C-alpha cells in the first residue's frame, strides 16, 4: 500500500475516534472540535510516511499537540475579549446555578480537575480512549515503562483526591460513631 492509501485507511478508520478524543477535551466547543480534527489530519497527511502500523495512538499524540495549540489560542482570544470589555458579565448573561444542579458523580470530575494536566491526560487515554500502556506510551511520546509509571502515579493521586473530596462510606460511618 502507498503512503496515500495508508493515510486514507487511517482517516476512514479513526476519524470518529479522533473527533471524540478532541470533543471530550474541548468540552462541547463544537466549532473548535472540527478545526482541531482538521489540523490533526492535516499533520497526519503531511507526515503520512511516518504513520505507524497501528496509527490511532500516534494520531492521539498529534491531537494532543493540536489541542495544546488550540487551547493557547483560545486563552489569548478570551484575554483579548476581556480586555475589550466583551465578557459575559458586560452583557448581562451571568448564570447562577443552584446547588442541586450538580450532576451525579460530579465529585469525581472535581477530583480529576484537581490533578495536573499530565495526570488527567494519562487517565483519559486509558479510560476514555481505552488505550493500553504501550499505546499510551506512543500517544504521550515516551517509553512504555514511563507510561506505566505515569499511569500508576496518576491513579494513586486520583484515588487520594476522590477520598479527600468524597470520603469512603466506611470513613464516614466511623467519624459519626456508627461503626
Short mmCIF file of N, CA and C in Angstrom, two decimals:
data_model
loop_
_atom_site.label_atom_id
_atom_site.label_comp_id
_atom_site.label_asym_id
_atom_site.label_seq_id
_atom_site.Cartn_x
_atom_site.Cartn_y
_atom_site.Cartn_z
N UNK A 1 0.84 -1.19 0.00
CA UNK A 1 0.00 0.00 0.00
C UNK A 1 0.88 1.25 0.00
N UNK A 2 0.46 2.24 -0.74
CA UNK A 2 1.21 3.50 -0.78
C UNK A 2 0.92 4.30 0.50
N UNK A 3 1.76 5.31 0.75
CA UNK A 3 1.53 6.17 1.91
C UNK A 3 0.17 6.85 1.84
N UNK A 4 -0.26 7.22 0.63
CA UNK A 4 -1.56 7.86 0.45
C UNK A 4 -2.69 6.90 0.85
N UNK A 5 -2.56 5.64 0.45
CA UNK A 5 -3.58 4.64 0.79
C UNK A 5 -3.59 4.35 2.29
N UNK A 6 -2.41 4.32 2.89
CA UNK A 6 -2.31 4.09 4.34
C UNK A 6 -2.98 5.25 5.08
N UNK A 7 -2.71 6.49 4.62
CA UNK A 7 -3.35 7.66 5.23
C UNK A 7 -4.87 7.57 5.07
N UNK A 8 -5.34 7.26 3.88
CA UNK A 8 -6.78 7.19 3.62
C UNK A 8 -7.44 6.15 4.51
N UNK A 9 -6.81 5.02 4.69
CA UNK A 9 -7.36 3.97 5.56
C UNK A 9 -7.38 4.45 7.01
N UNK A 10 -6.32 5.11 7.46
CA UNK A 10 -6.27 5.62 8.84
C UNK A 10 -7.35 6.67 9.05
N UNK A 11 -7.54 7.53 8.06
CA UNK A 11 -8.55 8.57 8.15
C UNK A 11 -9.94 7.95 8.28
N UNK A 12 -10.25 7.01 7.38
CA UNK A 12 -11.57 6.36 7.41
C UNK A 12 -11.80 5.61 8.73
N UNK A 13 -10.78 4.90 9.18
CA UNK A 13 -10.93 4.05 10.35
C UNK A 13 -10.94 4.84 11.66
N UNK A 14 -10.23 5.96 11.73
CA UNK A 14 -10.01 6.62 13.02
C UNK A 14 -10.56 8.04 13.13
N UNK A 15 -11.20 8.55 12.09
CA UNK A 15 -11.71 9.92 12.13
C UNK A 15 -12.61 10.14 13.34
N UNK A 16 -13.56 9.25 13.57
CA UNK A 16 -14.52 9.47 14.66
C UNK A 16 -13.89 9.29 16.03
N UNK A 17 -12.93 8.39 16.15
CA UNK A 17 -12.23 8.22 17.43
C UNK A 17 -11.44 9.49 17.76
N UNK A 18 -10.77 10.05 16.77
CA UNK A 18 -10.02 11.29 16.99
C UNK A 18 -10.99 12.43 17.31
N UNK A 19 -12.13 12.48 16.62
CA UNK A 19 -13.13 13.52 16.89
C UNK A 19 -13.65 13.43 18.32
N UNK A 20 -13.93 12.22 18.77
CA UNK A 20 -14.40 12.05 20.16
C UNK A 20 -13.32 12.47 21.15
N UNK A 21 -12.09 12.07 20.88
CA UNK A 21 -10.95 12.43 21.73
C UNK A 21 -10.88 13.95 21.89
N UNK A 22 -10.94 14.66 20.79
CA UNK A 22 -10.84 16.12 20.80
C UNK A 22 -12.07 16.73 21.47
N UNK A 23 -13.26 16.24 21.15
CA UNK A 23 -14.50 16.80 21.69
C UNK A 23 -14.55 16.69 23.21
N UNK A 24 -14.11 15.56 23.75
CA UNK A 24 -14.12 15.40 25.21
C UNK A 24 -13.19 16.40 25.88
N UNK A 25 -12.14 16.76 25.22
CA UNK A 25 -11.18 17.68 25.82
C UNK A 25 -11.55 19.15 25.60
N UNK A 26 -12.38 19.42 24.63
CA UNK A 26 -12.83 20.80 24.39
C UNK A 26 -14.21 21.05 24.98
N UNK A 27 -14.75 20.06 25.63
CA UNK A 27 -15.99 20.22 26.40
C UNK A 27 -17.10 20.92 25.62
N UNK A 28 -17.39 20.40 24.42
CA UNK A 28 -18.56 20.85 23.69
C UNK A 28 -18.37 22.07 22.81
N UNK A 29 -17.15 22.61 22.68
CA UNK A 29 -16.94 23.76 21.79
C UNK A 29 -16.84 23.23 20.36
N UNK A 30 -18.00 22.95 19.76
CA UNK A 30 -18.12 22.21 18.50
C UNK A 30 -17.30 22.79 17.36
N UNK A 31 -17.36 24.08 17.17
CA UNK A 31 -16.62 24.67 16.04
C UNK A 31 -15.13 24.44 16.19
N UNK A 32 -14.63 24.51 17.42
CA UNK A 32 -13.21 24.27 17.65
C UNK A 32 -12.84 22.81 17.45
N UNK A 33 -13.76 21.91 17.78
CA UNK A 33 -13.50 20.48 17.59
C UNK A 33 -13.19 20.20 16.13
N UNK A 34 -14.03 20.71 15.24
CA UNK A 34 -13.84 20.48 13.81
C UNK A 34 -12.50 21.05 13.33
N UNK A 35 -12.14 22.23 13.84
CA UNK A 35 -10.87 22.85 13.45
C UNK A 35 -9.68 21.99 13.90
N UNK A 36 -9.73 21.53 15.15
CA UNK A 36 -8.61 20.74 15.68
C UNK A 36 -8.50 19.41 14.95
N UNK A 37 -9.63 18.75 14.71
CA UNK A 37 -9.60 17.46 14.00
C UNK A 37 -9.05 17.66 12.59
N UNK A 38 -9.44 18.73 11.93
CA UNK A 38 -8.91 19.02 10.60
C UNK A 38 -7.39 19.22 10.66
N UNK A 39 -6.92 19.91 11.70
CA UNK A 39 -5.49 20.12 11.86
C UNK A 39 -4.76 18.80 12.12
N UNK A 40 -5.36 17.92 12.93
CA UNK A 40 -4.76 16.61 13.20
C UNK A 40 -4.53 15.85 11.90
N UNK A 41 -5.56 15.80 11.07
CA UNK A 41 -5.42 15.03 9.83
C UNK A 41 -4.59 15.76 8.77
N UNK A 42 -4.48 17.08 8.89
CA UNK A 42 -3.56 17.80 8.01
C UNK A 42 -2.12 17.43 8.36
N UNK A 43 -1.83 17.41 9.67
CA UNK A 43 -0.50 16.99 10.11
C UNK A 43 -0.24 15.54 9.71
N UNK A 44 -1.24 14.68 9.90
CA UNK A 44 -1.09 13.27 9.53
C UNK A 44 -0.84 13.12 8.03
N UNK A 45 -1.51 13.93 7.23
CA UNK A 45 -1.30 13.87 5.78
C UNK A 45 0.14 14.27 5.44
N UNK A 46 0.60 15.38 6.04
CA UNK A 46 1.96 15.83 5.77
C UNK A 46 2.99 14.80 6.22
N UNK A 47 2.67 14.07 7.29
CA UNK A 47 3.60 13.09 7.84
C UNK A 47 3.15 11.66 7.56
N UNK A 48 2.41 11.47 6.48
CA UNK A 48 1.84 10.15 6.18
C UNK A 48 2.89 9.06 6.04
N UNK A 49 4.11 9.43 5.71
CA UNK A 49 5.19 8.45 5.65
C UNK A 49 5.61 7.95 7.03
N UNK A 50 5.23 8.70 8.08
CA UNK A 50 5.56 8.34 9.47
C UNK A 50 4.46 7.54 10.16
N UNK A 51 3.31 7.37 9.49
CA UNK A 51 2.19 6.68 10.14
C UNK A 51 2.59 5.25 10.51
N UNK A 52 2.46 4.89 11.78
CA UNK A 52 2.80 3.52 12.20
C UNK A 52 1.71 2.54 11.79
N UNK A 53 2.00 1.25 11.93
CA UNK A 53 1.05 0.20 11.59
C UNK A 53 -0.26 0.31 12.36
N UNK A 54 -0.17 0.73 13.63
CA UNK A 54 -1.35 0.99 14.46
C UNK A 54 -1.37 2.50 14.67
N UNK A 55 -2.11 3.23 13.82
CA UNK A 55 -1.98 4.69 13.82
C UNK A 55 -2.73 5.44 14.91
N UNK A 56 -3.74 4.84 15.55
CA UNK A 56 -4.58 5.61 16.47
C UNK A 56 -3.80 6.24 17.63
N UNK A 57 -2.97 5.51 18.35
CA UNK A 57 -2.22 6.18 19.43
C UNK A 57 -1.35 7.33 18.91
N UNK A 58 -0.75 7.15 17.74
CA UNK A 58 0.06 8.20 17.13
C UNK A 58 -0.82 9.41 16.81
N UNK A 59 -2.02 9.16 16.28
CA UNK A 59 -2.95 10.25 15.98
C UNK A 59 -3.37 10.98 17.26
N UNK A 60 -3.55 10.24 18.35
CA UNK A 60 -3.86 10.89 19.64
C UNK A 60 -2.71 11.79 20.07
N UNK A 61 -1.48 11.36 19.83
CA UNK A 61 -0.32 12.20 20.14
C UNK A 61 -0.33 13.49 19.33
N UNK A 62 -0.64 13.38 18.05
CA UNK A 62 -0.76 14.56 17.19
C UNK A 62 -1.91 15.45 17.71
N UNK A 63 -3.02 14.82 18.08
CA UNK A 63 -4.18 15.57 18.58
C UNK A 63 -3.83 16.33 19.87
N UNK A 64 -3.04 15.72 20.74
CA UNK A 64 -2.62 16.40 21.98
C UNK A 64 -1.90 17.70 21.64
N UNK A 65 -0.99 17.64 20.67
CA UNK A 65 -0.25 18.84 20.28
C UNK A 65 -1.17 19.88 19.65
N UNK A 66 -2.06 19.45 18.79
CA UNK A 66 -3.01 20.37 18.15
C UNK A 66 -3.94 21.00 19.18
N UNK A 67 -4.38 20.21 20.15
CA UNK A 67 -5.23 20.73 21.22
C UNK A 67 -4.50 21.77 22.04
N UNK A 68 -3.24 21.51 22.36
CA UNK A 68 -2.46 22.47 23.14
C UNK A 68 -2.40 23.80 22.41
N UNK A 69 -2.17 23.76 21.10
CA UNK A 69 -2.15 24.99 20.31
C UNK A 69 -3.51 25.69 20.32
N UNK A 70 -4.58 24.92 20.16
CA UNK A 70 -5.92 25.50 20.13
C UNK A 70 -6.28 26.12 21.48
N UNK A 71 -5.91 25.45 22.55
CA UNK A 71 -6.24 25.95 23.89
C UNK A 71 -5.46 27.23 24.17
N UNK A 72 -4.19 27.27 23.76
CA UNK A 72 -3.42 28.51 23.92
C UNK A 72 -4.08 29.64 23.14
N UNK A 73 -4.50 29.35 21.91
CA UNK A 73 -5.16 30.36 21.09
C UNK A 73 -6.47 30.82 21.71
N UNK A 74 -7.23 29.89 22.27
CA UNK A 74 -8.50 30.23 22.92
C UNK A 74 -8.25 31.15 24.11
N UNK A 75 -7.21 30.84 24.88
CA UNK A 75 -6.88 31.67 26.03
C UNK A 75 -6.50 33.09 25.61
N UNK A 76 -5.73 33.19 24.54
CA UNK A 76 -5.35 34.52 24.04
C UNK A 76 -6.58 35.30 23.58
N UNK A 77 -7.50 34.64 22.86
CA UNK A 77 -8.73 35.31 22.40
C UNK A 77 -9.58 35.74 23.59
N UNK A 78 -9.69 34.87 24.60
CA UNK A 78 -10.50 35.17 25.79
C UNK A 78 -9.94 36.39 26.53
N UNK A 79 -8.61 36.43 26.68
CA UNK A 79 -7.98 37.57 27.36
C UNK A 79 -8.20 38.85 26.58
N UNK A 80 -8.13 38.76 25.26
CA UNK A 80 -8.36 39.94 24.42
C UNK A 80 -9.79 40.43 24.58
N UNK A 81 -10.75 39.52 24.53
CA UNK A 81 -12.15 39.91 24.70
C UNK A 81 -12.39 40.51 26.08
N UNK A 82 -11.75 39.95 27.10
CA UNK A 82 -11.90 40.50 28.46
C UNK A 82 -11.35 41.93 28.52
N UNK A 83 -10.20 42.15 27.87
CA UNK A 83 -9.62 43.50 27.86
C UNK A 83 -10.52 44.48 27.11
N UNK A 84 -11.22 43.99 26.11
CA UNK A 84 -12.12 44.85 25.34
C UNK A 84 -13.46 45.05 26.02
N UNK A 85 -13.69 44.36 27.15
CA UNK A 85 -14.96 44.51 27.86
C UNK A 85 -16.08 43.72 27.25
N UNK A 86 -15.76 42.68 26.50
CA UNK A 86 -16.77 41.89 25.82
C UNK A 86 -17.03 40.57 26.54
N UNK A 87 -16.98 40.62 27.87
CA UNK A 87 -17.21 39.38 28.61
C UNK A 87 -18.70 39.21 28.90
N UNK A 88 -19.07 38.06 29.38
CA UNK A 88 -20.49 37.75 29.62
C UNK A 88 -21.12 38.70 30.63
N UNK A 89 -20.37 39.10 31.65
CA UNK A 89 -20.92 39.99 32.69
C UNK A 89 -21.31 41.34 32.08
N UNK A 90 -20.52 41.81 31.11
CA UNK A 90 -20.80 43.10 30.49
C UNK A 90 -22.10 43.07 29.70
N UNK A 91 -22.52 41.89 29.30
CA UNK A 91 -23.74 41.77 28.51
C UNK A 91 -24.89 41.18 29.31
N UNK A 92 -24.76 41.11 30.63
CA UNK A 92 -25.84 40.65 31.49
C UNK A 92 -26.19 39.19 31.32
N UNK A 93 -25.24 38.36 30.95
CA UNK A 93 -25.54 36.94 30.72
C UNK A 93 -24.95 36.07 31.81
N UNK A 94 -24.91 36.56 33.01
CA UNK A 94 -24.38 35.74 34.08
C UNK A 94 -25.42 34.68 34.45
N UNK A 95 -24.95 33.46 34.64
CA UNK A 95 -25.83 32.37 35.01
C UNK A 95 -25.42 31.90 36.39
N UNK A 96 -26.38 31.85 37.29
CA UNK A 96 -26.10 31.36 38.63
C UNK A 96 -26.84 30.04 38.78
N UNK A 97 -26.09 28.98 39.03
CA UNK A 97 -26.70 27.66 39.16
C UNK A 97 -27.03 27.40 40.62
N UNK A 98 -28.13 26.71 40.82
CA UNK A 98 -28.49 26.34 42.19
C UNK A 98 -27.68 25.12 42.59
N UNK A 99 -27.53 24.88 43.90
CA UNK A 99 -26.70 23.76 44.36
C UNK A 99 -27.18 22.40 43.85
N UNK A 100 -28.49 22.24 43.60
CA UNK A 100 -28.99 20.94 43.18
C UNK A 100 -28.84 20.68 41.68
N UNK A 101 -28.15 21.58 40.96
CA UNK A 101 -27.95 21.35 39.53
C UNK A 101 -26.70 20.52 39.27
N UNK A 102 -25.97 20.17 40.32
CA UNK A 102 -24.76 19.36 40.14
C UNK A 102 -25.14 17.96 39.70
N UNK A 103 -24.57 17.50 38.57
CA UNK A 103 -24.90 16.15 38.09
C UNK A 103 -24.33 15.07 39.01
N UNK A 104 -24.95 13.89 39.01
CA UNK A 104 -24.45 12.80 39.84
C UNK A 104 -23.00 12.47 39.47
N UNK A 105 -22.19 12.21 40.47
CA UNK A 105 -20.80 11.86 40.23
C UNK A 105 -19.91 13.05 39.89
N UNK A 106 -20.43 14.26 40.03
CA UNK A 106 -19.65 15.45 39.70
C UNK A 106 -18.40 15.53 40.57
N UNK A 107 -18.45 14.97 41.75
CA UNK A 107 -17.29 14.99 42.64
C UNK A 107 -16.11 14.24 42.04
N UNK A 108 -16.38 13.24 41.20
CA UNK A 108 -15.29 12.54 40.53
C UNK A 108 -14.59 13.50 39.57
N UNK A 109 -15.38 14.27 38.83
CA UNK A 109 -14.80 15.25 37.90
C UNK A 109 -14.07 16.35 38.67
N UNK A 110 -14.61 16.73 39.84
CA UNK A 110 -13.93 17.72 40.67
C UNK A 110 -12.56 17.20 41.09
N UNK A 111 -12.51 15.94 41.49
CA UNK A 111 -11.24 15.33 41.90
C UNK A 111 -10.28 15.28 40.71
N UNK A 112 -10.79 14.91 39.54
CA UNK A 112 -9.97 14.84 38.33
C UNK A 112 -9.43 16.23 37.98
N UNK A 113 -10.26 17.24 38.13
CA UNK A 113 -9.85 18.62 37.80
C UNK A 113 -8.73 19.11 38.71
N UNK A 114 -8.58 18.53 39.89
CA UNK A 114 -7.52 18.94 40.82
C UNK A 114 -6.16 18.34 40.47
N UNK A 115 -6.15 17.39 39.54
CA UNK A 115 -4.90 16.77 39.13
C UNK A 115 -4.19 17.62 38.08
N UNK A 116 -2.93 17.35 37.88
CA UNK A 116 -2.18 18.06 36.83
C UNK A 116 -2.72 17.64 35.46
N UNK A 117 -2.44 18.44 34.45
CA UNK A 117 -2.89 18.11 33.10
C UNK A 117 -2.29 16.78 32.66
N UNK A 118 -1.05 16.53 33.02
CA UNK A 118 -0.40 15.26 32.65
C UNK A 118 -1.11 14.06 33.25
N UNK A 119 -1.48 14.17 34.54
CA UNK A 119 -2.22 13.08 35.20
C UNK A 119 -3.58 12.88 34.54
N UNK A 120 -4.28 14.00 34.28
CA UNK A 120 -5.61 13.89 33.65
C UNK A 120 -5.50 13.21 32.29
N UNK A 121 -4.48 13.58 31.52
CA UNK A 121 -4.37 13.03 30.17
C UNK A 121 -4.08 11.54 30.18
N UNK A 122 -3.17 11.07 31.03
CA UNK A 122 -2.86 9.64 31.05
C UNK A 122 -4.09 8.85 31.52
N UNK A 123 -4.86 9.40 32.43
CA UNK A 123 -6.09 8.72 32.88
C UNK A 123 -7.14 8.72 31.77
N UNK A 124 -7.28 9.82 31.06
CA UNK A 124 -8.25 9.88 29.95
C UNK A 124 -7.89 8.91 28.84
N UNK A 125 -6.60 8.83 28.52
CA UNK A 125 -6.18 7.92 27.45
C UNK A 125 -6.54 6.48 27.77
N UNK A 126 -6.44 6.10 29.04
CA UNK A 126 -6.78 4.71 29.39
C UNK A 126 -8.28 4.53 29.59
N UNK A 127 -8.95 5.50 30.20
CA UNK A 127 -10.38 5.34 30.49
C UNK A 127 -11.25 5.71 29.30
N UNK A 128 -11.03 6.88 28.73
CA UNK A 128 -11.90 7.33 27.64
C UNK A 128 -11.53 6.69 26.31
N UNK A 129 -10.22 6.69 26.00
CA UNK A 129 -9.79 6.19 24.70
C UNK A 129 -9.50 4.70 24.73
N UNK A 130 -9.47 4.11 25.93
CA UNK A 130 -9.27 2.68 26.14
C UNK A 130 -7.97 2.17 25.53
N UNK A 131 -6.90 2.96 25.71
CA UNK A 131 -5.60 2.54 25.23
C UNK A 131 -4.90 1.70 26.29
N UNK A 132 -4.08 0.75 25.85
CA UNK A 132 -3.26 0.01 26.80
C UNK A 132 -1.97 0.81 27.03
N UNK A 133 -1.14 0.36 27.95
CA UNK A 133 0.05 1.12 28.33
C UNK A 133 0.99 1.35 27.14
N UNK A 134 1.13 0.36 26.29
CA UNK A 134 2.00 0.52 25.11
C UNK A 134 1.48 1.63 24.21
N UNK A 135 0.17 1.67 24.00
CA UNK A 135 -0.44 2.70 23.15
C UNK A 135 -0.38 4.07 23.83
N UNK A 136 -0.54 4.10 25.15
CA UNK A 136 -0.41 5.36 25.90
C UNK A 136 1.00 5.92 25.69
N UNK A 137 2.00 5.05 25.74
CA UNK A 137 3.38 5.48 25.54
C UNK A 137 3.55 6.15 24.18
N UNK A 138 2.94 5.58 23.14
CA UNK A 138 3.02 6.17 21.79
C UNK A 138 2.33 7.53 21.79
N UNK A 139 1.13 7.60 22.37
CA UNK A 139 0.37 8.85 22.37
C UNK A 139 1.10 9.95 23.14
N UNK A 140 1.78 9.58 24.22
CA UNK A 140 2.49 10.57 25.04
C UNK A 140 3.92 10.81 24.55
N UNK A 141 4.38 9.97 23.64
CA UNK A 141 5.73 10.13 23.15
C UNK A 141 6.80 9.79 24.18
N UNK A 142 6.54 8.74 24.96
CA UNK A 142 7.50 8.32 25.97
C UNK A 142 7.65 6.80 25.92
N UNK A 143 8.53 6.26 26.74
CA UNK A 143 8.71 4.82 26.80
C UNK A 143 7.56 4.14 27.53
N UNK A 144 7.45 2.83 27.32
CA UNK A 144 6.37 2.07 27.93
C UNK A 144 6.47 2.07 29.47
N UNK A 145 7.68 1.95 30.01
CA UNK A 145 7.85 1.96 31.47
C UNK A 145 7.45 3.31 32.05
N UNK A 146 7.82 4.38 31.37
CA UNK A 146 7.45 5.72 31.83
C UNK A 146 5.93 5.89 31.80
N UNK A 147 5.30 5.40 30.75
CA UNK A 147 3.84 5.49 30.65
C UNK A 147 3.17 4.70 31.78
N UNK A 148 3.68 3.51 32.05
CA UNK A 148 3.11 2.69 33.13
C UNK A 148 3.26 3.39 34.47
N UNK A 149 4.42 4.00 34.71
CA UNK A 149 4.65 4.71 35.97
C UNK A 149 3.76 5.95 36.07
N UNK A 150 3.62 6.69 34.96
CA UNK A 150 2.73 7.87 34.97
C UNK A 150 1.30 7.45 35.28
N UNK A 151 0.87 6.35 34.68
CA UNK A 151 -0.49 5.88 34.92
C UNK A 151 -0.67 5.46 36.38
N UNK A 152 0.28 4.71 36.90
CA UNK A 152 0.21 4.27 38.29
C UNK A 152 0.12 5.46 39.24
N UNK A 153 1.00 6.43 39.03
CA UNK A 153 1.01 7.62 39.91
C UNK A 153 -0.25 8.45 39.76
N UNK A 154 -0.74 8.59 38.53
CA UNK A 154 -1.96 9.37 38.29
C UNK A 154 -3.16 8.70 38.97
N UNK A 155 -3.23 7.38 38.88
CA UNK A 155 -4.33 6.66 39.55
C UNK A 155 -4.25 6.84 41.06
N UNK A 156 -3.04 6.76 41.60
CA UNK A 156 -2.86 6.94 43.04
C UNK A 156 -3.28 8.35 43.48
N UNK A 157 -2.89 9.36 42.71
CA UNK A 157 -3.25 10.74 43.04
C UNK A 157 -4.76 10.96 42.89
N UNK A 158 -5.36 10.35 41.86
CA UNK A 158 -6.82 10.48 41.70
C UNK A 158 -7.54 9.85 42.88
N UNK A 159 -7.11 8.67 43.29
CA UNK A 159 -7.73 7.99 44.43
C UNK A 159 -7.64 8.88 45.67
N UNK A 160 -6.49 9.50 45.90
CA UNK A 160 -6.32 10.39 47.05
C UNK A 160 -7.26 11.59 46.97
N UNK A 161 -7.41 12.16 45.77
CA UNK A 161 -8.32 13.30 45.59
C UNK A 161 -9.77 12.88 45.78
N UNK A 162 -10.13 11.73 45.25
CA UNK A 162 -11.50 11.24 45.43
C UNK A 162 -11.79 11.02 46.91
N UNK A 163 -10.85 10.40 47.62
CA UNK A 163 -11.04 10.18 49.05
C UNK A 163 -11.15 11.49 49.80
N UNK A 164 -10.42 12.51 49.36
CA UNK A 164 -10.47 13.81 50.01
C UNK A 164 -11.80 14.52 49.73
N UNK A 165 -12.25 14.47 48.47
CA UNK A 165 -13.47 15.16 48.06
C UNK A 165 -14.72 14.41 48.51
N UNK A 166 -14.66 13.09 48.43
CA UNK A 166 -15.83 12.25 48.71
C UNK A 166 -15.36 11.04 49.51
N UNK A 167 -15.18 11.21 50.83
CA UNK A 167 -14.63 10.12 51.63
C UNK A 167 -15.44 8.84 51.51
N UNK A 168 -14.75 7.69 51.61
CA UNK A 168 -15.47 6.40 51.55
C UNK A 168 -16.50 6.30 52.67
N UNK A 169 -17.55 5.55 52.43
CA UNK A 169 -18.65 5.41 53.40
C UNK A 169 -18.15 4.87 54.73
N UNK A 170 -17.19 3.95 54.73
CA UNK A 170 -16.68 3.38 55.97
C UNK A 170 -16.06 4.47 56.84
N UNK A 171 -15.37 5.42 56.24
CA UNK A 171 -14.76 6.51 56.98
C UNK A 171 -15.84 7.39 57.59
N UNK A 172 -16.89 7.67 56.82
CA UNK A 172 -17.99 8.49 57.33
C UNK A 172 -18.67 7.81 58.51
N UNK A 173 -18.86 6.51 58.41
CA UNK A 173 -19.54 5.77 59.49
C UNK A 173 -18.71 5.87 60.77
N UNK A 174 -17.41 5.68 60.70
CA UNK A 174 -16.55 5.74 61.88
C UNK A 174 -16.55 7.14 62.47
N UNK A 175 -16.51 8.17 61.60
CA UNK A 175 -16.47 9.55 62.08
C UNK A 175 -17.73 9.92 62.83
N UNK A 176 -18.86 9.34 62.46
CA UNK A 176 -20.12 9.70 63.09
C UNK A 176 -20.52 8.71 64.19
N UNK A 177 -19.61 7.83 64.59
CA UNK A 177 -19.86 6.94 65.72
C UNK A 177 -20.79 5.81 65.43
N UNK A 178 -20.98 5.44 64.16
CA UNK A 178 -21.90 4.36 63.83
C UNK A 178 -21.17 3.05 63.57
N UNK A 179 -19.84 3.03 63.67
CA UNK A 179 -19.11 1.84 63.30
C UNK A 179 -18.36 1.35 64.42
#
